[in-house]
Short mmCIF file of C-alpha atoms in Angstrom, two decimals:
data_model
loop_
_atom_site.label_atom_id
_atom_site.label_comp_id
_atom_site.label_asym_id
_atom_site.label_seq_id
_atom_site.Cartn_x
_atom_site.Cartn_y
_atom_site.Cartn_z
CA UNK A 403 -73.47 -18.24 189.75
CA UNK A 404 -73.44 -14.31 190.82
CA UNK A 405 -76.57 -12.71 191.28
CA UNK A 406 -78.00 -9.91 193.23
CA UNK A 407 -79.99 -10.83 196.02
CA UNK A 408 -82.55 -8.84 198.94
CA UNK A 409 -81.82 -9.36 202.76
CA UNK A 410 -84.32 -7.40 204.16
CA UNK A 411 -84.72 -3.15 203.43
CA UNK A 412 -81.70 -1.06 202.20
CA UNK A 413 -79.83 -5.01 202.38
CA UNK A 414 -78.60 -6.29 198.98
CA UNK A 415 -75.60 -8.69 198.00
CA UNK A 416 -74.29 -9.61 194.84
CA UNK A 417 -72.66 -12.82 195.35
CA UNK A 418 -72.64 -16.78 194.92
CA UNK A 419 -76.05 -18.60 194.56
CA UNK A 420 -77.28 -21.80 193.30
CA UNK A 421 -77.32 -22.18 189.31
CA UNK A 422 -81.38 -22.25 188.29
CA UNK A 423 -82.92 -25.47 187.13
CA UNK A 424 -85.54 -26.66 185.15
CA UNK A 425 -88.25 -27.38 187.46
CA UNK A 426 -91.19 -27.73 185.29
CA UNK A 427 -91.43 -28.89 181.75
CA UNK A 428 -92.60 -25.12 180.57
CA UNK A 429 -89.67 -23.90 182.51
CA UNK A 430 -86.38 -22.16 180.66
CA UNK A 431 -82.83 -21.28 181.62
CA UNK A 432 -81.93 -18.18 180.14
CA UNK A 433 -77.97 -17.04 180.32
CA UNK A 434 -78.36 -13.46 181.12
CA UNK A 435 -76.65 -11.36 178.52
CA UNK A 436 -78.04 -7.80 179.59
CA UNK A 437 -80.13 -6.97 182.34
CA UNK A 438 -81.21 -3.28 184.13
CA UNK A 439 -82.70 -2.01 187.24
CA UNK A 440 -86.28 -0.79 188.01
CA UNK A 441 -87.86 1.80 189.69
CA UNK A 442 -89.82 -1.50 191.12
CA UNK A 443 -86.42 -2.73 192.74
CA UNK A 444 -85.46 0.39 194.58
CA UNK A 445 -89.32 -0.12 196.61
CA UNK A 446 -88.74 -3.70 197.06
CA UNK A 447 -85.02 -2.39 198.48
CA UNK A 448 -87.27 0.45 200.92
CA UNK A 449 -89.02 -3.02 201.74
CA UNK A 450 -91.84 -1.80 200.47
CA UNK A 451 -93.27 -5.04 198.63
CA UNK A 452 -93.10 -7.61 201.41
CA UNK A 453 -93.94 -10.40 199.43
CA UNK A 454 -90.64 -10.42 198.46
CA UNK A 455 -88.86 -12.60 200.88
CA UNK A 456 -85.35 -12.41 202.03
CA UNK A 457 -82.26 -14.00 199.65
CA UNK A 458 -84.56 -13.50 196.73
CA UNK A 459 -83.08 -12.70 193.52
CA UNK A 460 -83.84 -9.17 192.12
CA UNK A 461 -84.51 -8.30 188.73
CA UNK A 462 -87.00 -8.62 186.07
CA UNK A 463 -85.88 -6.88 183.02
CA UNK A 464 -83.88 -8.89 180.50
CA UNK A 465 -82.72 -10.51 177.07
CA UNK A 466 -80.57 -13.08 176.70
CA UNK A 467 -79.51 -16.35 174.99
CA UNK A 468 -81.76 -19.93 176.37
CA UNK A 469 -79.32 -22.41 177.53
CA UNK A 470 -81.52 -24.96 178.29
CA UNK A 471 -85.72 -25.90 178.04
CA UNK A 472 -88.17 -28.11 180.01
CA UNK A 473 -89.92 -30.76 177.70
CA UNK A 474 -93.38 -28.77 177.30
CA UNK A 475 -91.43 -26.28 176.02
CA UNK A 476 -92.08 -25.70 171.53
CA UNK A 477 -91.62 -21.83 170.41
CA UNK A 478 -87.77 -21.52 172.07
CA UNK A 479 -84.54 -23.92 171.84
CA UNK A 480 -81.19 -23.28 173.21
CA UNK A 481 -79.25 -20.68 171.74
CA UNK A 482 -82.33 -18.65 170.81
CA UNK A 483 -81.61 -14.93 171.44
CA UNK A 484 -84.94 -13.74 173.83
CA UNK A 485 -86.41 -10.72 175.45
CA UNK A 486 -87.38 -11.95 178.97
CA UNK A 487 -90.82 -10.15 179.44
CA UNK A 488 -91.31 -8.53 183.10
CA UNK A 489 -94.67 -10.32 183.05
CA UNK A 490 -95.49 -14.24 183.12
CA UNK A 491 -98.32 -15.86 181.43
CA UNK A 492 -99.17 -19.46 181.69
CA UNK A 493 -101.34 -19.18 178.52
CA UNK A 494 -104.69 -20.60 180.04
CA UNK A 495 -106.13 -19.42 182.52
CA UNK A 496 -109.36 -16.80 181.74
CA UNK A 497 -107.70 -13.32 182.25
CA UNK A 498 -104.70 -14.89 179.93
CA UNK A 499 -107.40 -15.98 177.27
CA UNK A 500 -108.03 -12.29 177.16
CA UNK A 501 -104.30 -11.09 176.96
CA UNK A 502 -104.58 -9.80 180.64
CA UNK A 503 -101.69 -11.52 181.65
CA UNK A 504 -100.61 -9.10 184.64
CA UNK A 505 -103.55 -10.37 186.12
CA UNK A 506 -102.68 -14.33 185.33
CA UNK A 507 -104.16 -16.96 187.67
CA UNK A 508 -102.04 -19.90 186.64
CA UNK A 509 -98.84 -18.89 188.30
CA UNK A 510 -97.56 -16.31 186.64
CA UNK A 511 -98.39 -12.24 186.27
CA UNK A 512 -95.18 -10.32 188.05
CA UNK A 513 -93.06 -13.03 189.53
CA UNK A 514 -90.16 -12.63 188.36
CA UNK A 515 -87.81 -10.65 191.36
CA UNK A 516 -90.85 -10.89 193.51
CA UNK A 517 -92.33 -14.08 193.91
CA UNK A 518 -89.27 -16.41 192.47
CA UNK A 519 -86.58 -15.37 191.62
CA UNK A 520 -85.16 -12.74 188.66
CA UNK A 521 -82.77 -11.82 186.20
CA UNK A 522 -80.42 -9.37 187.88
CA UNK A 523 -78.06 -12.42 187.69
CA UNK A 524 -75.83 -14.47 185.60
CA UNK A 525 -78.44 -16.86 184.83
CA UNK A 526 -81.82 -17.05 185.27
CA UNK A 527 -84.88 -19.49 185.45
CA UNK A 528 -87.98 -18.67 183.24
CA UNK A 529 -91.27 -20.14 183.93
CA UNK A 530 -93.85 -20.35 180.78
CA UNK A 531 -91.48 -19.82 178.64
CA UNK A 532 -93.23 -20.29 175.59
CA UNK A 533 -95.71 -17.50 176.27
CA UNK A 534 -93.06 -15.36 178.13
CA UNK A 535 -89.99 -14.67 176.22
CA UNK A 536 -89.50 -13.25 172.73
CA UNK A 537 -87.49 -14.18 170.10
CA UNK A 538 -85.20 -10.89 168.93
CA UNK A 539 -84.98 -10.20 165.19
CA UNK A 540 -81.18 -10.41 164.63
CA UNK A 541 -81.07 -6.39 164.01
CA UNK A 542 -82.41 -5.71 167.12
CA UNK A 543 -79.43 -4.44 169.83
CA UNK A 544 -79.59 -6.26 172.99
CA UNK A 545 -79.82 -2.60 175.02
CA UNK A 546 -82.68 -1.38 172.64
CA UNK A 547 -84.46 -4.62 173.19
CA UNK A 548 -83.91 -4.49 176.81
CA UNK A 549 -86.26 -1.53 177.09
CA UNK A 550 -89.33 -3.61 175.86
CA UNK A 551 -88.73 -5.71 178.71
CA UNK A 552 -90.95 -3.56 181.25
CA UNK A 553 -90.87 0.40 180.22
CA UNK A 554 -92.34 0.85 177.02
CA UNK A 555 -94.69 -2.00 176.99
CA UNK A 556 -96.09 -0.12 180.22
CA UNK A 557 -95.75 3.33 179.55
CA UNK A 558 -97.71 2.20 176.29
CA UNK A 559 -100.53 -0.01 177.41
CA UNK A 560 -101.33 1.43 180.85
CA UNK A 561 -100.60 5.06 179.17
CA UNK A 562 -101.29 5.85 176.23
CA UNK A 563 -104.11 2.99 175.19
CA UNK A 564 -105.76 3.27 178.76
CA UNK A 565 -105.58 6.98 178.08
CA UNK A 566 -107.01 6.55 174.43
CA UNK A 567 -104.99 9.02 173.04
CA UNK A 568 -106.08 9.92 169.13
CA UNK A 569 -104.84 12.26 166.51
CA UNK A 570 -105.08 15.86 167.50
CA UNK A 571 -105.16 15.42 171.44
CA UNK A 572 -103.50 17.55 173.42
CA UNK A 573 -101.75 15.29 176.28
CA UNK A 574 -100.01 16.21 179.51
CA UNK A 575 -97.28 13.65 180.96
CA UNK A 576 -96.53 14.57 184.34
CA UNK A 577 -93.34 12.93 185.31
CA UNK A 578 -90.73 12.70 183.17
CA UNK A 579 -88.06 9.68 183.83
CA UNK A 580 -87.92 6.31 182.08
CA UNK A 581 -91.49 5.87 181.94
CA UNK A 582 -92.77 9.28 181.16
CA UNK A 583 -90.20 9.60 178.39
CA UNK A 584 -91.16 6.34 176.98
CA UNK A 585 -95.08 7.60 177.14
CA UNK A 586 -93.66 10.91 175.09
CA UNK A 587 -92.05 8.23 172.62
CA UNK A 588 -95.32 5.82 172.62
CA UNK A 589 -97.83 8.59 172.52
CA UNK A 590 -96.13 9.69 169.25
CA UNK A 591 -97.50 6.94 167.01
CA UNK A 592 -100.86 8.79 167.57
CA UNK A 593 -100.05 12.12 166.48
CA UNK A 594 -101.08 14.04 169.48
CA UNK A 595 -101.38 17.97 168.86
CA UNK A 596 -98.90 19.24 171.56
CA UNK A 597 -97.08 16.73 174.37
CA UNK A 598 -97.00 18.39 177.39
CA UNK A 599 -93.93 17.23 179.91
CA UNK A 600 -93.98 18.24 183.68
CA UNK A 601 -91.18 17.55 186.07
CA UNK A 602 -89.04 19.12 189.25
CA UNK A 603 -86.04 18.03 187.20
CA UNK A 604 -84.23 20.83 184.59
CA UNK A 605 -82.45 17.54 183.20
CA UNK A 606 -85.28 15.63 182.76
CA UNK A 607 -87.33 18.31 181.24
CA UNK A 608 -84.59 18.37 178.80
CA UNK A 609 -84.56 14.83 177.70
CA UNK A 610 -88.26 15.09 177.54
CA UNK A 611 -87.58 18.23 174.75
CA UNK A 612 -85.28 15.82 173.42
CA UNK A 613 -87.70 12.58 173.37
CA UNK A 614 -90.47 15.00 171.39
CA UNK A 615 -92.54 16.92 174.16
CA UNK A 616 -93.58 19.96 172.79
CA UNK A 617 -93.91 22.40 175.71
CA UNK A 618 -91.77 21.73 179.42
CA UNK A 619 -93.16 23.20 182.44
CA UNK A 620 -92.11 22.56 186.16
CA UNK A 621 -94.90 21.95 188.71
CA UNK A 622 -95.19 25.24 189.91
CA UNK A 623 -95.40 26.28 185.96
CA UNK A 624 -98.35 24.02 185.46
CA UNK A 625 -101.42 25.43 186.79
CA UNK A 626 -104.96 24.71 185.57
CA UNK A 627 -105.07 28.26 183.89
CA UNK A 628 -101.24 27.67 181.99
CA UNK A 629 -101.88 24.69 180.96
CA UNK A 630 -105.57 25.07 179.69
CA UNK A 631 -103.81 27.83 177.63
CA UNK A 632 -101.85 25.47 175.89
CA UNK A 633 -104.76 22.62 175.50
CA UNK A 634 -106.37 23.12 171.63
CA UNK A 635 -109.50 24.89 172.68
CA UNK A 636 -108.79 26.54 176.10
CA UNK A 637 -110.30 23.43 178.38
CA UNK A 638 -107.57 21.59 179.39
CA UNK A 639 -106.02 18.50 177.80
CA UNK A 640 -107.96 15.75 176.47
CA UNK A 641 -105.03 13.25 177.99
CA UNK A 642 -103.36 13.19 181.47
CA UNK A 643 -100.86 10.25 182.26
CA UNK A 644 -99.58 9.90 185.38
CA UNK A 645 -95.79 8.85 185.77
CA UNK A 646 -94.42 9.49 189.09
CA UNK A 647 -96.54 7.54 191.85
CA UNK A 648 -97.14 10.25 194.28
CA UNK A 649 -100.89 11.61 195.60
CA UNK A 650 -99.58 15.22 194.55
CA UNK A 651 -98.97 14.26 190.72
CA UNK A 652 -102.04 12.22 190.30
CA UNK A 653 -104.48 15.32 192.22
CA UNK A 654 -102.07 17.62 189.37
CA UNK A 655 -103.64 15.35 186.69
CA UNK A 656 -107.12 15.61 187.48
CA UNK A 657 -107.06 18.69 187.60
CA UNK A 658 -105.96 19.31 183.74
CA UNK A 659 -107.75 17.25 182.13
CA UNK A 660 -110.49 18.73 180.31
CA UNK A 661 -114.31 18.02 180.69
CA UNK A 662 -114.93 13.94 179.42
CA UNK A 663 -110.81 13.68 179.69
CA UNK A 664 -108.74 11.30 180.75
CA UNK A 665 -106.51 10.57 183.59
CA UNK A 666 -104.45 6.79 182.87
CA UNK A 667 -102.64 6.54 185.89
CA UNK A 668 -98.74 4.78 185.50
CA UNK A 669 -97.21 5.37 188.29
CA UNK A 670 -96.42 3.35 191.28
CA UNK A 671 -98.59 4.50 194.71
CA UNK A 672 -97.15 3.94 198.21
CA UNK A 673 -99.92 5.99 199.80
CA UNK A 674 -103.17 7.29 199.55
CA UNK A 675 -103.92 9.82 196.80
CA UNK A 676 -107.25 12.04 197.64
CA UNK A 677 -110.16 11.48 194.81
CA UNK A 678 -111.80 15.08 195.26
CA UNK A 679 -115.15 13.61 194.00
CA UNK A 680 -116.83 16.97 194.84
CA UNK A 681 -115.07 18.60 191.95
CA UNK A 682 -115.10 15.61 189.42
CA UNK A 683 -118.30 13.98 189.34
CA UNK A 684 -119.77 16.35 187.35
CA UNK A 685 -116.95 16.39 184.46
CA UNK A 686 -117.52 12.82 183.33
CA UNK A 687 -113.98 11.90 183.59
CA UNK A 688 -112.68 8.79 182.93
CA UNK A 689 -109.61 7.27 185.35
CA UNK A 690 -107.78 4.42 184.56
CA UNK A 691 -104.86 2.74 186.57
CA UNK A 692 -103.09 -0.95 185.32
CA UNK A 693 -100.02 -3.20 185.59
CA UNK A 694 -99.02 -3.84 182.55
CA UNK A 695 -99.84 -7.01 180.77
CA UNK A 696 -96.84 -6.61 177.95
CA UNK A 697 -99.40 -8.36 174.91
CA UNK A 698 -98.07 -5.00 173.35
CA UNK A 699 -94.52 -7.17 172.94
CA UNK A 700 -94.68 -8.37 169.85
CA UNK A 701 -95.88 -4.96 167.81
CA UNK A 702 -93.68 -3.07 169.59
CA UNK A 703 -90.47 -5.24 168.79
CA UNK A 704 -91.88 -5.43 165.40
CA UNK A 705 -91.82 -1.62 165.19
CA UNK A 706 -88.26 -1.76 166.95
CA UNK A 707 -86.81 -3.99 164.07
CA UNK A 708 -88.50 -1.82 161.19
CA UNK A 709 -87.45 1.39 162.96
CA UNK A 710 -90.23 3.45 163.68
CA UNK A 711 -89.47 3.23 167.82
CA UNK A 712 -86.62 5.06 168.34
CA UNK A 713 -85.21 4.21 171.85
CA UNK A 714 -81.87 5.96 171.35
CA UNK A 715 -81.24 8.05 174.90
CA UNK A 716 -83.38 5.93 177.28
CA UNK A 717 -79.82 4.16 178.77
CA UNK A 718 -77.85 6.40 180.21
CA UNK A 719 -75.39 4.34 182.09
CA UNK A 720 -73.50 1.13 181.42
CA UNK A 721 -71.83 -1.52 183.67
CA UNK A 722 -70.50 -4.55 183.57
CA UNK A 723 -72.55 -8.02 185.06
CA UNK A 724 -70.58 -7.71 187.84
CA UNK A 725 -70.82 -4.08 189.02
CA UNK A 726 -74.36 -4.45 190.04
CA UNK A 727 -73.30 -2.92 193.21
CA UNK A 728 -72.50 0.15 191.50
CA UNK A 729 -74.86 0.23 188.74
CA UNK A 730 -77.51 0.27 191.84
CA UNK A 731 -75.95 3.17 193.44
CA UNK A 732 -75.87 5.29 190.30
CA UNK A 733 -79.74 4.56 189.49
CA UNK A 734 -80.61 4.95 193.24
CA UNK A 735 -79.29 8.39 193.01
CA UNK A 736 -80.69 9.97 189.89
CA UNK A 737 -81.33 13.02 190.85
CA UNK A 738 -77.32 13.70 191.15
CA UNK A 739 -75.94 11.31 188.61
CA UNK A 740 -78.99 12.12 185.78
CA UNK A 741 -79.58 8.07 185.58
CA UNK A 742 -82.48 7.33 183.64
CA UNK A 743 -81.81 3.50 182.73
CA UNK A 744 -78.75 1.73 183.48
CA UNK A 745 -77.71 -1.40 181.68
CA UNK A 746 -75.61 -3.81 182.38
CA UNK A 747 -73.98 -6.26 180.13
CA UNK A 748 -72.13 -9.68 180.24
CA UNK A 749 -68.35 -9.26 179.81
#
């Protein structure tokens, strides 16, 4: 089969591989039917994960149709349409008996496209698959479903539950591409007072308008004093999420958060962000960080099928299976090409 595989940083093929197997009785083949490209894979690319080993398939994002299941395998059967979640649960050991299955001890958590190999490929081997893939309700899309794979489970769990966001709060989101939009969308069923979006980006700060933010500011727009302005008593907001993965957006958050606010931390850290402890102690904030554990799945496909999540806008871009190459080049450069998700579909 095709698939898209790492060779070491800024090396990537899409080319012939080995067809996946069952190799354990919980084990699923999956024929990929539409897949799309994270954030995640453009680090591993940097090399930034190195636990990712060379000639491993990329990708863990995807729905499609189960070709084939191991013998310990009950809940799926071939031809089943299936989300394939980003995260892996075997089901039994203790932080999976607690639905913290990012943190599973069993073999699975992230694996997928980092410890075997993903779903950025025609086919794709799926380990657990009774407790990680999702049967689709037949009028769910598979590009809306695709986005429940990884985004809006964690812009949702590690977001806006971490962040405990209630009616009436005023919340910041600083960061606005896939996963800060998705946090706009998520935060939504809580009826926040005023969603505020921050981002470099004119176009993103548009689609967050567009996704429900109330008030758009740029960095250099979102001081302590503007922003306390727009917070419901003059303090600052009760919420902060962070959605870009840099020390200067997470320092931005903790600073406008009000007194006993908030700061759930989403985004992806490559280096050190400084915890000025001199200025917070005495504000009683609370600051959360997470990988996502996805037991948010099932309501939020739920909510998908009855339509109250509305994903429309999220995909921006759409390939072809076989123009990974230049679906990858397109997401890579946002910033010029105003990518937010790119999907790719089976032809």
């Amino acid at each position: 089969m095709k698939a898209l595989t790492y060779h070491g940083p800024g090396r990537r093929t899409w080319g012939d591989v080995p067809d996946p197997v069952v190799r354990d009785p919980e084990d699923a083949v999956v024929r990929v039917d539409a897949v799309t490209i994270c954030g995640t894979d453009l680090h591993i690319l940097k090399g930034d994960v190195p636990e990712v080993t060379q000639g491993r398939v990329l990708g863990h994002e995807a729905v499609g149709t189960v070709t084939e299941t191991g013998p310990g395998v009950r809940t799926v059967t071939a031809g089943d349409r299936v989300l394939i979640s980003c995260i892996s649960a075997c089901g039994r050991c203790a932080y999976c008996r607690t639905a913290s299955y990012g943190q599973c001890t069993g073999g699975g958590g992230w694996i997928l496209g980092h410890l075997v190999d993903g779903c950025q490929a025609e086919h794709v081997r799926t380990p657990f698959a009774d407790t990680s893939l999702h049967k689709l309700p037949d009028g769910v899309t598979d590009e809306d479903a695709l986005l429940l794979a990884d985004i809006l489970p964690t812009s949702y769990e590690v977001g806006v539950i971490n962040g405990r966001i209630g009616p009436g709060d005023t919340v910041a989101i600083v960061g606005a591409g896939p996963i800060g939009l998705a946090a706009i969308r998520t935060a939504q069923l809580y009826s926040p007072s005023r969603v505020i979006a921050i981002d470099l980006a004119r176009s993103r700060l548009d689609a967050a308008k567009r996704f429900g933010a109330d008030t758009v500011l740029t960095p250099a727009e979102a001081t302590p004093e503007a922003v306390r302005e727009l917070s419901r008593d003059g303090l600052g907001v009760d919420v902060a999420i962070e959605a870009v993965g840099v020390p200067e957006t997470f320092e931005l958050c903790t600073r406008l958060v009000r007194p006993c606010g908030r700061v759930a931390n989403v985004g992806v850290h490559g280096k050190p962000a400084v915890l000025h402890l001199e200025d917070l102690w005495i504000r009683n904030l609370t600051i959360t960080t997470g990988l996502v554990d996805t037991h948010s799945t099932p309501l939020l496909l739920d909510l998908l099928a009855a339509g109250r999540l509305d994903v429309a806008g999220l995909v921006t871009h759409r390939f072809g299976l076989d123009e990974m190459q230049d679906a990858y080049d397109v997401f890579a450069d946002a910033a010029d090409t105003g990518a937010l998700k790119v999907a790719l579909f089976r032809t």
